[in-house]
Amino acid sequence: MVGEDREIVPETIEEVPLASEITESKPEDETEPLMNVTIELHAQDMDRRKLGWAGIIPAISPDRLRMQIYPTIDPNEIYMKASLKGDVILVSRPQPDGSFKPYLFHLVKLHEAS
């Protein structure tokens, strides 16, 4: 009996899984804001903000990463540029060894070229 008007019946207790039956949760993607980074553009598609864009952030990795453009940025501002500076949110996926590997970034703000 729990409280005056509540009761936990044995059937309910039997339905609760044992700690050994609960599988470990899968790690989620990590995000990291990066300010004023150089981005080398390697793929551009004026028709889509979330697909068709890719770039390299040399300070992070030599690998080409998928790029998504925030709605506050007009793709015309960056179309046909070889590189730019901007603020991004880097998204990394968990690897089997426990490390995280970047696979995507969101371009959230443009900076004037220096």
PDB file of C-alpha atoms in Angstrom:
ATOM      1  CA  MET A   1       0.000   0.000   0.000  1.00  0.00           C
ATOM      2  CA  VAL A   2       1.313   3.441  -0.928  1.00  0.00           C
ATOM      3  CA  GLY A   3      -0.425   6.418   0.588  1.00  0.00           C
ATOM      4  CA  GLU A   4      -3.993   6.202   1.730  1.00  0.00           C
ATOM      5  CA  ASP A   5      -5.704   5.833  -1.627  1.00  0.00           C
ATOM      6  CA  ARG A   6      -2.991   4.293  -3.831  1.00  0.00           C
ATOM      7  CA  GLU A   7      -1.749   0.772  -4.094  1.00  0.00           C
ATOM      8  CA  ILE A   8       1.050  -0.860  -6.086  1.00  0.00           C
ATOM      9  CA  VAL A   9      -0.085  -4.305  -7.083  1.00  0.00           C
ATOM     10  CA  PRO A  10       2.379  -7.212  -7.505  1.00  0.00           C
ATOM     11  CA  GLU A  11       1.645  -7.400 -11.246  1.00  0.00           C
ATOM     12  CA  THR A  12       2.949  -3.853 -11.700  1.00  0.00           C
ATOM     13  CA  ILE A  13       6.145  -4.631  -9.828  1.00  0.00           C
ATOM     14  CA  GLU A  14       6.702  -7.714 -12.007  1.00  0.00           C
ATOM     15  CA  GLU A  15       6.569  -5.527 -15.144  1.00  0.00           C
ATOM     16  CA  VAL A  16       9.450  -3.313 -14.020  1.00  0.00           C
ATOM     17  CA  PRO A  17      12.630  -4.530 -15.755  1.00  0.00           C
ATOM     18  CA  LEU A  18      15.638  -5.585 -13.735  1.00  0.00           C
ATOM     19  CA  ALA A  19      18.712  -3.354 -13.959  1.00  0.00           C
ATOM     20  CA  SER A  20      20.472  -6.127 -15.915  1.00  0.00           C
ATOM     21  CA  GLU A  21      17.664  -6.070 -18.502  1.00  0.00           C
ATOM     22  CA  ILE A  22      17.988  -2.384 -19.266  1.00  0.00           C
ATOM     23  CA  THR A  23      20.276  -1.840 -22.226  1.00  0.00           C
ATOM     24  CA  GLU A  24      22.708   1.015 -22.168  1.00  0.00           C
ATOM     25  CA  SER A  25      21.401   4.033 -24.037  1.00  0.00           C
ATOM     26  CA  LYS A  26      23.067   4.943 -27.301  1.00  0.00           C
ATOM     27  CA  PRO A  27      25.259   8.058 -27.089  1.00  0.00           C
ATOM     28  CA  GLU A  28      23.840  11.068 -28.878  1.00  0.00           C
ATOM     29  CA  ASP A  29      25.510  13.440 -31.295  1.00  0.00           C
ATOM     30  CA  GLU A  30      27.613  16.210 -29.764  1.00  0.00           C
ATOM     31  CA  THR A  31      27.379  19.837 -30.865  1.00  0.00           C
ATOM     32  CA  GLU A  32      30.048  22.505 -30.500  1.00  0.00           C
ATOM     33  CA  PRO A  33      29.772  26.174 -31.447  1.00  0.00           C
ATOM     34  CA  LEU A  34      32.819  27.511 -33.313  1.00  0.00           C
ATOM     35  CA  MET A  35      33.213  31.236 -33.884  1.00  0.00           C
ATOM     36  CA  ASN A  36      34.777  33.027 -36.839  1.00  0.00           C
ATOM     37  CA  VAL A  37      36.235  29.937 -38.531  1.00  0.00           C
ATOM     38  CA  THR A  38      37.471  29.678 -42.098  1.00  0.00           C
ATOM     39  CA  ILE A  39      35.321  27.451 -44.301  1.00  0.00           C
ATOM     40  CA  GLU A  40      36.441  26.194 -47.713  1.00  0.00           C
ATOM     41  CA  LEU A  41      33.345  25.565 -49.828  1.00  0.00           C
ATOM     42  CA  HIS A  42      33.420  22.352 -51.879  1.00  0.00           C
ATOM     43  CA  ALA A  43      29.790  21.886 -52.946  1.00  0.00           C
ATOM     44  CA  GLN A  44      27.041  24.430 -53.527  1.00  0.00           C
ATOM     45  CA  ASP A  45      23.364  24.087 -54.416  1.00  0.00           C
ATOM     46  CA  MET A  46      21.266  27.247 -54.571  1.00  0.00           C
ATOM     47  CA  ASP A  47      18.010  25.279 -54.514  1.00  0.00           C
ATOM     48  CA  ARG A  48      18.536  23.628 -51.118  1.00  0.00           C
ATOM     49  CA  ARG A  49      19.779  24.853 -47.743  1.00  0.00           C
ATOM     50  CA  LYS A  50      20.131  21.440 -46.097  1.00  0.00           C
ATOM     51  CA  LEU A  51      21.448  19.303 -48.952  1.00  0.00           C
ATOM     52  CA  GLY A  52      23.946  19.959 -51.673  1.00  0.00           C
ATOM     53  CA  TRP A  53      26.330  22.097 -49.590  1.00  0.00           C
ATOM     54  CA  ALA A  54      29.656  20.875 -48.212  1.00  0.00           C
ATOM     55  CA  GLY A  55      32.839  22.387 -46.917  1.00  0.00           C
ATOM     56  CA  ILE A  56      36.067  21.880 -45.050  1.00  0.00           C
ATOM     57  CA  ILE A  57      36.895  23.625 -41.785  1.00  0.00           C
ATOM     58  CA  PRO A  58      40.719  23.350 -41.835  1.00  0.00           C
ATOM     59  CA  ALA A  59      41.042  24.107 -38.106  1.00  0.00           C
ATOM     60  CA  ILE A  60      38.899  21.025 -37.336  1.00  0.00           C
ATOM     61  CA  SER A  61      39.522  18.399 -39.998  1.00  0.00           C
ATOM     62  CA  PRO A  62      40.792  17.946 -43.553  1.00  0.00           C
ATOM     63  CA  ASP A  63      37.598  16.002 -44.279  1.00  0.00           C
ATOM     64  CA  ARG A  64      34.754  17.438 -46.309  1.00  0.00           C
ATOM     65  CA  LEU A  65      31.663  17.830 -44.118  1.00  0.00           C
ATOM     66  CA  ARG A  66      28.039  18.342 -45.010  1.00  0.00           C
ATOM     67  CA  MET A  67      26.963  21.956 -44.476  1.00  0.00           C
ATOM     68  CA  GLN A  68      23.492  23.264 -43.680  1.00  0.00           C
ATOM     69  CA  ILE A  69      22.687  26.962 -43.996  1.00  0.00           C
ATOM     70  CA  TYR A  70      20.560  28.631 -41.322  1.00  0.00           C
ATOM     71  CA  PRO A  71      17.464  30.457 -42.601  1.00  0.00           C
ATOM     72  CA  THR A  72      18.967  33.798 -41.518  1.00  0.00           C
ATOM     73  CA  ILE A  73      21.630  33.486 -44.233  1.00  0.00           C
ATOM     74  CA  ASP A  74      20.840  34.131 -47.889  1.00  0.00           C
ATOM     75  CA  PRO A  75      22.587  31.466 -50.014  1.00  0.00           C
ATOM     76  CA  ASN A  76      23.211  34.175 -52.642  1.00  0.00           C
ATOM     77  CA  GLU A  77      25.692  35.760 -50.216  1.00  0.00           C
ATOM     78  CA  ILE A  78      27.976  32.729 -50.345  1.00  0.00           C
ATOM     79  CA  TYR A  79      27.216  31.166 -53.719  1.00  0.00           C
ATOM     80  CA  MET A  80      30.298  30.836 -55.940  1.00  0.00           C
ATOM     81  CA  LYS A  81      32.723  31.728 -53.130  1.00  0.00           C
ATOM     82  CA  ALA A  82      35.728  29.481 -52.619  1.00  0.00           C
ATOM     83  CA  SER A  83      35.978  30.274 -48.909  1.00  0.00           C
ATOM     84  CA  LEU A  84      34.394  32.373 -46.193  1.00  0.00           C
ATOM     85  CA  LYS A  85      34.534  33.097 -42.468  1.00  0.00           C
ATOM     86  CA  GLY A  86      31.610  32.385 -40.202  1.00  0.00           C
ATOM     87  CA  ASP A  87      30.190  31.014 -36.982  1.00  0.00           C
ATOM     88  CA  VAL A  88      29.172  27.368 -37.146  1.00  0.00           C
ATOM     89  CA  ILE A  89      27.707  24.659 -34.977  1.00  0.00           C
ATOM     90  CA  LEU A  90      29.770  21.517 -35.496  1.00  0.00           C
ATOM     91  CA  VAL A  91      27.917  18.206 -35.096  1.00  0.00           C
ATOM     92  CA  SER A  92      29.927  15.082 -34.268  1.00  0.00           C
ATOM     93  CA  ARG A  93      28.732  11.484 -34.196  1.00  0.00           C
ATOM     94  CA  PRO A  94      29.878   8.927 -31.580  1.00  0.00           C
ATOM     95  CA  GLN A  95      32.301   6.273 -32.834  1.00  0.00           C
ATOM     96  CA  PRO A  96      32.614   2.658 -31.588  1.00  0.00           C
ATOM     97  CA  ASP A  97      35.821   3.537 -29.704  1.00  0.00           C
ATOM     98  CA  GLY A  98      34.023   6.262 -27.726  1.00  0.00           C
ATOM     99  CA  SER A  99      35.464   9.193 -29.667  1.00  0.00           C
ATOM    100  CA  PHE A 100      33.365  11.641 -31.701  1.00  0.00           C
ATOM    101  CA  LYS A 101      33.839  12.337 -35.421  1.00  0.00           C
ATOM    102  CA  PRO A 102      32.528  15.530 -37.084  1.00  0.00           C
ATOM    103  CA  TYR A 103      30.094  14.853 -39.927  1.00  0.00           C
ATOM    104  CA  LEU A 104      28.037  18.037 -40.341  1.00  0.00           C
ATOM    105  CA  PHE A 105      28.079  21.736 -39.562  1.00  0.00           C
ATOM    106  CA  HIS A 106      25.446  24.459 -39.544  1.00  0.00           C
ATOM    107  CA  LEU A 107      26.523  27.836 -40.890  1.00  0.00           C
ATOM    108  CA  VAL A 108      24.763  30.257 -38.541  1.00  0.00           C
ATOM    109  CA  LYS A 109      26.483  33.603 -39.168  1.00  0.00           C
ATOM    110  CA  LEU A 110      28.746  35.142 -41.799  1.00  0.00           C
ATOM    111  CA  HIS A 111      31.717  37.383 -41.020  1.00  0.00           C
ATOM    112  CA  GLU A 112      33.246  39.975 -43.302  1.00  0.00           C
ATOM    113  CA  ALA A 113      36.340  38.755 -45.106  1.00  0.00           C
ATOM    114  CA  SER A 114      39.500  40.047 -43.464  1.00  0.00           C
TER     115      SER A 114
END
